[in-house]
Amino acid sequence: MFSTIVSPRFGDIDGLGHVNNTVLPVWFEIGRNPIFRLFSPDLDLSPDVWHLILVRTEFDFLRQMYFRSDVEIRTFITKIGNSSFTVGHEAWQDGELKVRGQAVLVYYDFKLQKAIPLPDSIRDTLKAHMLPAMDTTEMDTDSPCSI
């Protein structure tokens, strides 16, 4: 698991003083940077080196987040397929899980314009960062933001 600390900026806050839900995709992407570095340590985005595309994201907003308190973004792998893998994310503030989500990334050849199998070396590296998949079917009913 990787951990990244994000400090909410003034511009991340809505009129009610909450962290706006629109910033979570950006924060979770920041949390994926260590995963990206497993594929390209210097984050070289040239098509010969970079082989990742984002094909799906989802978020469960469990509790409100506020300004003036750092947020820990936890990032881990939950599933590895033939040419794709799923990244789990959690946003924690003041010791509470506030948002959880996941992203599916595909190993992609930009020249051929198609998905290609994950190399065994990358697959092994990803396995070292695996945690169990989160269960998004049961929401926390004690949360004021429960769906």
JSON list of C-alpha atoms in Angstrom, two decimals:
[
{"chain": "A", "resi": 1, "resn": "MET", "atom": "CA", "xyz": [0.00, 0.00, 0.00]},
{"chain": "A", "resi": 2, "resn": "PHE", "atom": "CA", "xyz": [1.12, 3.52, -0.77]},
{"chain": "A", "resi": 3, "resn": "SER", "atom": "CA", "xyz": [0.23, 6.56, 1.33]},
{"chain": "A", "resi": 4, "resn": "THR", "atom": "CA", "xyz": [0.16, 10.16, 0.11]},
{"chain": "A", "resi": 5, "resn": "ILE", "atom": "CA", "xyz": [-0.75, 13.20, 2.20]},
{"chain": "A", "resi": 6, "resn": "VAL", "atom": "CA", "xyz": [-2.83, 15.93, 0.54]},
{"chain": "A", "resi": 7, "resn": "SER", "atom": "CA", "xyz": [-3.52, 19.31, 2.13]},
{"chain": "A", "resi": 8, "resn": "PRO", "atom": "CA", "xyz": [-6.88, 20.69, 0.98]},
{"chain": "A", "resi": 9, "resn": "ARG", "atom": "CA", "xyz": [-6.42, 24.02, -0.77]},
{"chain": "A", "resi": 10, "resn": "PHE", "atom": "CA", "xyz": [-8.79, 26.95, -0.36]},
{"chain": "A", "resi": 11, "resn": "GLY", "atom": "CA", "xyz": [-9.98, 26.36, -3.94]},
{"chain": "A", "resi": 12, "resn": "ASP", "atom": "CA", "xyz": [-10.90, 22.74, -3.09]},
{"chain": "A", "resi": 13, "resn": "ILE", "atom": "CA", "xyz": [-13.62, 23.92, -0.71]},
{"chain": "A", "resi": 14, "resn": "ASP", "atom": "CA", "xyz": [-17.26, 24.58, -1.60]},
{"chain": "A", "resi": 15, "resn": "GLY", "atom": "CA", "xyz": [-19.52, 27.29, -0.19]},
{"chain": "A", "resi": 16, "resn": "LEU", "atom": "CA", "xyz": [-20.43, 25.16, 2.84]},
{"chain": "A", "resi": 17, "resn": "GLY", "atom": "CA", "xyz": [-16.80, 24.60, 3.85]},
{"chain": "A", "resi": 18, "resn": "HIS", "atom": "CA", "xyz": [-16.65, 21.01, 2.61]},
{"chain": "A", "resi": 19, "resn": "VAL", "atom": "CA", "xyz": [-14.03, 19.55, 0.30]},
{"chain": "A", "resi": 20, "resn": "ASN", "atom": "CA", "xyz": [-15.77, 19.51, -3.07]},
{"chain": "A", "resi": 21, "resn": "ASN", "atom": "CA", "xyz": [-16.36, 16.04, -4.53]},
{"chain": "A", "resi": 22, "resn": "THR", "atom": "CA", "xyz": [-14.79, 17.15, -7.81]},
{"chain": "A", "resi": 23, "resn": "VAL", "atom": "CA", "xyz": [-11.28, 17.16, -6.28]},
{"chain": "A", "resi": 24, "resn": "LEU", "atom": "CA", "xyz": [-11.26, 13.46, -5.36]},
{"chain": "A", "resi": 25, "resn": "PRO", "atom": "CA", "xyz": [-10.46, 12.26, -8.89]},
{"chain": "A", "resi": 26, "resn": "VAL", "atom": "CA", "xyz": [-7.39, 14.52, -8.83]},
{"chain": "A", "resi": 27, "resn": "TRP", "atom": "CA", "xyz": [-6.34, 13.41, -5.33]},
{"chain": "A", "resi": 28, "resn": "PHE", "atom": "CA", "xyz": [-6.75, 9.74, -6.23]},
{"chain": "A", "resi": 29, "resn": "GLU", "atom": "CA", "xyz": [-4.66, 10.32, -9.36]},
{"chain": "A", "resi": 30, "resn": "ILE", "atom": "CA", "xyz": [-1.95, 11.86, -7.16]},
{"chain": "A", "resi": 31, "resn": "GLY", "atom": "CA", "xyz": [-2.21, 8.70, -5.06]},
{"chain": "A", "resi": 32, "resn": "ARG", "atom": "CA", "xyz": [-1.62, 6.60, -8.20]},
{"chain": "A", "resi": 33, "resn": "ASN", "atom": "CA", "xyz": [1.74, 8.28, -8.93]},
{"chain": "A", "resi": 34, "resn": "PRO", "atom": "CA", "xyz": [3.70, 5.57, -7.04]},
{"chain": "A", "resi": 35, "resn": "ILE", "atom": "CA", "xyz": [1.87, 2.95, -9.14]},
{"chain": "A", "resi": 36, "resn": "PHE", "atom": "CA", "xyz": [2.75, 4.87, -12.31]},
{"chain": "A", "resi": 37, "resn": "ARG", "atom": "CA", "xyz": [6.41, 4.86, -11.23]},
{"chain": "A", "resi": 38, "resn": "LEU", "atom": "CA", "xyz": [6.36, 1.05, -11.13]},
{"chain": "A", "resi": 39, "resn": "PHE", "atom": "CA", "xyz": [5.86, 1.24, -14.90]},
{"chain": "A", "resi": 40, "resn": "SER", "atom": "CA", "xyz": [8.04, 4.27, -15.65]},
{"chain": "A", "resi": 41, "resn": "PRO", "atom": "CA", "xyz": [10.27, 5.44, -12.74]},
{"chain": "A", "resi": 42, "resn": "ASP", "atom": "CA", "xyz": [10.81, 8.89, -14.28]},
{"chain": "A", "resi": 43, "resn": "LEU", "atom": "CA", "xyz": [7.19, 9.16, -15.52]},
{"chain": "A", "resi": 44, "resn": "ASP", "atom": "CA", "xyz": [8.30, 9.25, -19.16]},
{"chain": "A", "resi": 45, "resn": "LEU", "atom": "CA", "xyz": [5.06, 9.76, -21.12]},
{"chain": "A", "resi": 46, "resn": "SER", "atom": "CA", "xyz": [6.47, 8.94, -24.55]},
{"chain": "A", "resi": 47, "resn": "PRO", "atom": "CA", "xyz": [4.40, 6.27, -26.37]},
{"chain": "A", "resi": 48, "resn": "ASP", "atom": "CA", "xyz": [7.38, 3.90, -26.45]},
{"chain": "A", "resi": 49, "resn": "VAL", "atom": "CA", "xyz": [7.58, 3.90, -22.64]},
{"chain": "A", "resi": 50, "resn": "TRP", "atom": "CA", "xyz": [4.13, 4.81, -21.29]},
{"chain": "A", "resi": 51, "resn": "HIS", "atom": "CA", "xyz": [1.55, 2.02, -21.60]},
{"chain": "A", "resi": 52, "resn": "LEU", "atom": "CA", "xyz": [-1.28, 2.91, -19.23]},
{"chain": "A", "resi": 53, "resn": "ILE", "atom": "CA", "xyz": [-4.77, 4.20, -19.88]},
{"chain": "A", "resi": 54, "resn": "LEU", "atom": "CA", "xyz": [-7.50, 4.84, -17.35]},
{"chain": "A", "resi": 55, "resn": "VAL", "atom": "CA", "xyz": [-10.75, 3.12, -18.37]},
{"chain": "A", "resi": 56, "resn": "ARG", "atom": "CA", "xyz": [-12.93, 3.33, -15.26]},
{"chain": "A", "resi": 57, "resn": "THR", "atom": "CA", "xyz": [-13.20, 5.16, -11.96]},
{"chain": "A", "resi": 58, "resn": "GLU", "atom": "CA", "xyz": [-15.77, 5.04, -9.19]},
{"chain": "A", "resi": 59, "resn": "PHE", "atom": "CA", "xyz": [-16.19, 6.76, -5.84]},
{"chain": "A", "resi": 60, "resn": "ASP", "atom": "CA", "xyz": [-18.18, 6.16, -2.67]},
{"chain": "A", "resi": 61, "resn": "PHE", "atom": "CA", "xyz": [-18.51, 9.41, -0.72]},
{"chain": "A", "resi": 62, "resn": "LEU", "atom": "CA", "xyz": [-19.01, 8.22, 2.86]},
{"chain": "A", "resi": 63, "resn": "ARG", "atom": "CA", "xyz": [-18.46, 11.32, 4.99]},
{"chain": "A", "resi": 64, "resn": "GLN", "atom": "CA", "xyz": [-17.80, 15.00, 4.50]},
{"chain": "A", "resi": 65, "resn": "MET", "atom": "CA", "xyz": [-14.24, 16.34, 4.46]},
{"chain": "A", "resi": 66, "resn": "TYR", "atom": "CA", "xyz": [-13.24, 19.80, 5.57]},
{"chain": "A", "resi": 67, "resn": "PHE", "atom": "CA", "xyz": [-10.57, 22.47, 5.11]},
{"chain": "A", "resi": 68, "resn": "ARG", "atom": "CA", "xyz": [-7.59, 22.78, 7.49]},
{"chain": "A", "resi": 69, "resn": "SER", "atom": "CA", "xyz": [-7.04, 19.07, 8.02]},
{"chain": "A", "resi": 70, "resn": "ASP", "atom": "CA", "xyz": [-4.74, 16.96, 5.87]},
{"chain": "A", "resi": 71, "resn": "VAL", "atom": "CA", "xyz": [-6.10, 13.96, 3.98]},
{"chain": "A", "resi": 72, "resn": "GLU", "atom": "CA", "xyz": [-4.26, 10.66, 3.65]},
{"chain": "A", "resi": 73, "resn": "ILE", "atom": "CA", "xyz": [-4.77, 8.96, 0.29]},
{"chain": "A", "resi": 74, "resn": "ARG", "atom": "CA", "xyz": [-4.14, 5.22, 0.54]},
{"chain": "A", "resi": 75, "resn": "THR", "atom": "CA", "xyz": [-3.52, 3.42, -2.74]},
{"chain": "A", "resi": 76, "resn": "PHE", "atom": "CA", "xyz": [-3.22, -0.30, -3.37]},
{"chain": "A", "resi": 77, "resn": "ILE", "atom": "CA", "xyz": [-3.87, -3.01, -5.96]},
{"chain": "A", "resi": 78, "resn": "THR", "atom": "CA", "xyz": [-7.04, -5.11, -5.64]},
{"chain": "A", "resi": 79, "resn": "LYS", "atom": "CA", "xyz": [-7.09, -7.14, -8.86]},
{"chain": "A", "resi": 80, "resn": "ILE", "atom": "CA", "xyz": [-4.69, -8.09, -11.65]},
{"chain": "A", "resi": 81, "resn": "GLY", "atom": "CA", "xyz": [-6.02, -9.34, -14.98]},
{"chain": "A", "resi": 82, "resn": "ASN", "atom": "CA", "xyz": [-4.36, -10.25, -18.26]},
{"chain": "A", "resi": 83, "resn": "SER", "atom": "CA", "xyz": [-3.93, -6.69, -19.52]},
{"chain": "A", "resi": 84, "resn": "SER", "atom": "CA", "xyz": [-5.62, -4.64, -16.79]},
{"chain": "A", "resi": 85, "resn": "PHE", "atom": "CA", "xyz": [-5.49, -4.10, -13.06]},
{"chain": "A", "resi": 86, "resn": "THR", "atom": "CA", "xyz": [-7.66, -2.41, -10.46]},
{"chain": "A", "resi": 87, "resn": "VAL", "atom": "CA", "xyz": [-6.33, 0.19, -8.05]},
{"chain": "A", "resi": 88, "resn": "GLY", "atom": "CA", "xyz": [-8.14, 0.74, -4.75]},
{"chain": "A", "resi": 89, "resn": "HIS", "atom": "CA", "xyz": [-8.19, 4.15, -3.11]},
{"chain": "A", "resi": 90, "resn": "GLU", "atom": "CA", "xyz": [-9.19, 5.46, 0.29]},
{"chain": "A", "resi": 91, "resn": "ALA", "atom": "CA", "xyz": [-9.26, 9.05, 1.57]},
{"chain": "A", "resi": 92, "resn": "TRP", "atom": "CA", "xyz": [-8.82, 9.34, 5.35]},
{"chain": "A", "resi": 93, "resn": "GLN", "atom": "CA", "xyz": [-9.19, 12.53, 7.36]},
{"chain": "A", "resi": 94, "resn": "ASP", "atom": "CA", "xyz": [-8.88, 12.79, 11.15]},
{"chain": "A", "resi": 95, "resn": "GLY", "atom": "CA", "xyz": [-8.73, 9.00, 11.48]},
{"chain": "A", "resi": 96, "resn": "GLU", "atom": "CA", "xyz": [-11.95, 8.36, 9.55]},
{"chain": "A", "resi": 97, "resn": "LEU", "atom": "CA", "xyz": [-12.50, 6.83, 6.13]},
{"chain": "A", "resi": 98, "resn": "LYS", "atom": "CA", "xyz": [-14.21, 9.59, 4.14]},
{"chain": "A", "resi": 99, "resn": "VAL", "atom": "CA", "xyz": [-14.11, 8.38, 0.52]},
{"chain": "A", "resi": 100, "resn": "ARG", "atom": "CA", "xyz": [-13.27, 5.09, -1.10]},
{"chain": "A", "resi": 101, "resn": "GLY", "atom": "CA", "xyz": [-13.00, 4.27, -4.76]},
{"chain": "A", "resi": 102, "resn": "GLN", "atom": "CA", "xyz": [-11.25, 2.36, -7.43]},
{"chain": "A", "resi": 103, "resn": "ALA", "atom": "CA", "xyz": [-9.77, 2.80, -10.86]},
{"chain": "A", "resi": 104, "resn": "VAL", "atom": "CA", "xyz": [-9.18, 0.30, -13.64]},
{"chain": "A", "resi": 105, "resn": "LEU", "atom": "CA", "xyz": [-6.06, 0.78, -15.73]},
{"chain": "A", "resi": 106, "resn": "VAL", "atom": "CA", "xyz": [-5.22, -1.06, -18.94]},
{"chain": "A", "resi": 107, "resn": "TYR", "atom": "CA", "xyz": [-1.75, -1.86, -20.23]},
{"chain": "A", "resi": 108, "resn": "TYR", "atom": "CA", "xyz": [-1.99, -0.37, -23.72]},
{"chain": "A", "resi": 109, "resn": "ASP", "atom": "CA", "xyz": [0.10, -0.12, -26.87]},
{"chain": "A", "resi": 110, "resn": "PHE", "atom": "CA", "xyz": [-0.51, 3.36, -28.29]},
{"chain": "A", "resi": 111, "resn": "LYS", "atom": "CA", "xyz": [1.03, 2.51, -31.66]},
{"chain": "A", "resi": 112, "resn": "LEU", "atom": "CA", "xyz": [-1.10, -0.61, -32.15]},
{"chain": "A", "resi": 113, "resn": "GLN", "atom": "CA", "xyz": [-4.08, 1.05, -30.43]},
{"chain": "A", "resi": 114, "resn": "LYS", "atom": "CA", "xyz": [-4.93, -2.02, -28.37]},
{"chain": "A", "resi": 115, "resn": "ALA", "atom": "CA", "xyz": [-4.53, -3.59, -24.96]},
{"chain": "A", "resi": 116, "resn": "ILE", "atom": "CA", "xyz": [-1.51, -5.83, -24.49]},
{"chain": "A", "resi": 117, "resn": "PRO", "atom": "CA", "xyz": [-0.69, -8.36, -21.74]},
{"chain": "A", "resi": 118, "resn": "LEU", "atom": "CA", "xyz": [0.98, -7.12, -18.58]},
{"chain": "A", "resi": 119, "resn": "PRO", "atom": "CA", "xyz": [4.62, -8.25, -18.49]},
{"chain": "A", "resi": 120, "resn": "ASP", "atom": "CA", "xyz": [5.34, -10.86, -15.81]},
{"chain": "A", "resi": 121, "resn": "SER", "atom": "CA", "xyz": [7.83, -8.54, -14.11]},
{"chain": "A", "resi": 122, "resn": "ILE", "atom": "CA", "xyz": [5.17, -5.82, -13.74]},
{"chain": "A", "resi": 123, "resn": "ARG", "atom": "CA", "xyz": [2.57, -8.37, -12.65]},
{"chain": "A", "resi": 124, "resn": "ASP", "atom": "CA", "xyz": [4.91, -9.57, -9.87]},
{"chain": "A", "resi": 125, "resn": "THR", "atom": "CA", "xyz": [5.58, -6.00, -8.75]},
{"chain": "A", "resi": 126, "resn": "LEU", "atom": "CA", "xyz": [1.86, -5.22, -8.65]},
{"chain": "A", "resi": 127, "resn": "LYS", "atom": "CA", "xyz": [1.19, -8.36, -6.59]},
{"chain": "A", "resi": 128, "resn": "ALA", "atom": "CA", "xyz": [3.50, -7.00, -3.88]},
{"chain": "A", "resi": 129, "resn": "HIS", "atom": "CA", "xyz": [1.04, -4.10, -3.40]},
{"chain": "A", "resi": 130, "resn": "MET", "atom": "CA", "xyz": [-2.20, -6.12, -3.35]},
{"chain": "A", "resi": 131, "resn": "LEU", "atom": "CA", "xyz": [-4.85, -5.78, -0.66]},
{"chain": "A", "resi": 132, "resn": "PRO", "atom": "CA", "xyz": [-8.31, -7.36, -0.66]},
{"chain": "A", "resi": 133, "resn": "ALA", "atom": "CA", "xyz": [-10.91, -5.66, -2.84]},
{"chain": "A", "resi": 134, "resn": "MET", "atom": "CA", "xyz": [-13.25, -3.33, -1.01]},
{"chain": "A", "resi": 135, "resn": "ASP", "atom": "CA", "xyz": [-16.91, -4.29, -0.67]},
{"chain": "A", "resi": 136, "resn": "THR", "atom": "CA", "xyz": [-18.91, -1.40, -2.10]},
{"chain": "A", "resi": 137, "resn": "THR", "atom": "CA", "xyz": [-22.26, -3.16, -1.81]},
{"chain": "A", "resi": 138, "resn": "GLU", "atom": "CA", "xyz": [-22.68, -2.39, 1.88]},
{"chain": "A", "resi": 139, "resn": "MET", "atom": "CA", "xyz": [-22.52, 1.25, 2.85]},
{"chain": "A", "resi": 140, "resn": "ASP", "atom": "CA", "xyz": [-21.88, 2.51, 6.38]},
{"chain": "A", "resi": 141, "resn": "THR", "atom": "CA", "xyz": [-25.42, 3.26, 7.60]},
{"chain": "A", "resi": 142, "resn": "ASP", "atom": "CA", "xyz": [-24.10, 5.38, 10.48]},
{"chain": "A", "resi": 143, "resn": "SER", "atom": "CA", "xyz": [-22.56, 7.82, 8.02]},
{"chain": "A", "resi": 144, "resn": "PRO", "atom": "CA", "xyz": [-24.43, 11.10, 7.52]},
{"chain": "A", "resi": 145, "resn": "CYS", "atom": "CA", "xyz": [-23.64, 10.73, 3.82]},
{"chain": "A", "resi": 146, "resn": "SER", "atom": "CA", "xyz": [-24.77, 7.13, 3.39]},
{"chain": "A", "resi": 147, "resn": "ILE", "atom": "CA", "xyz": [-26.46, 6.33, 0.14]}
]
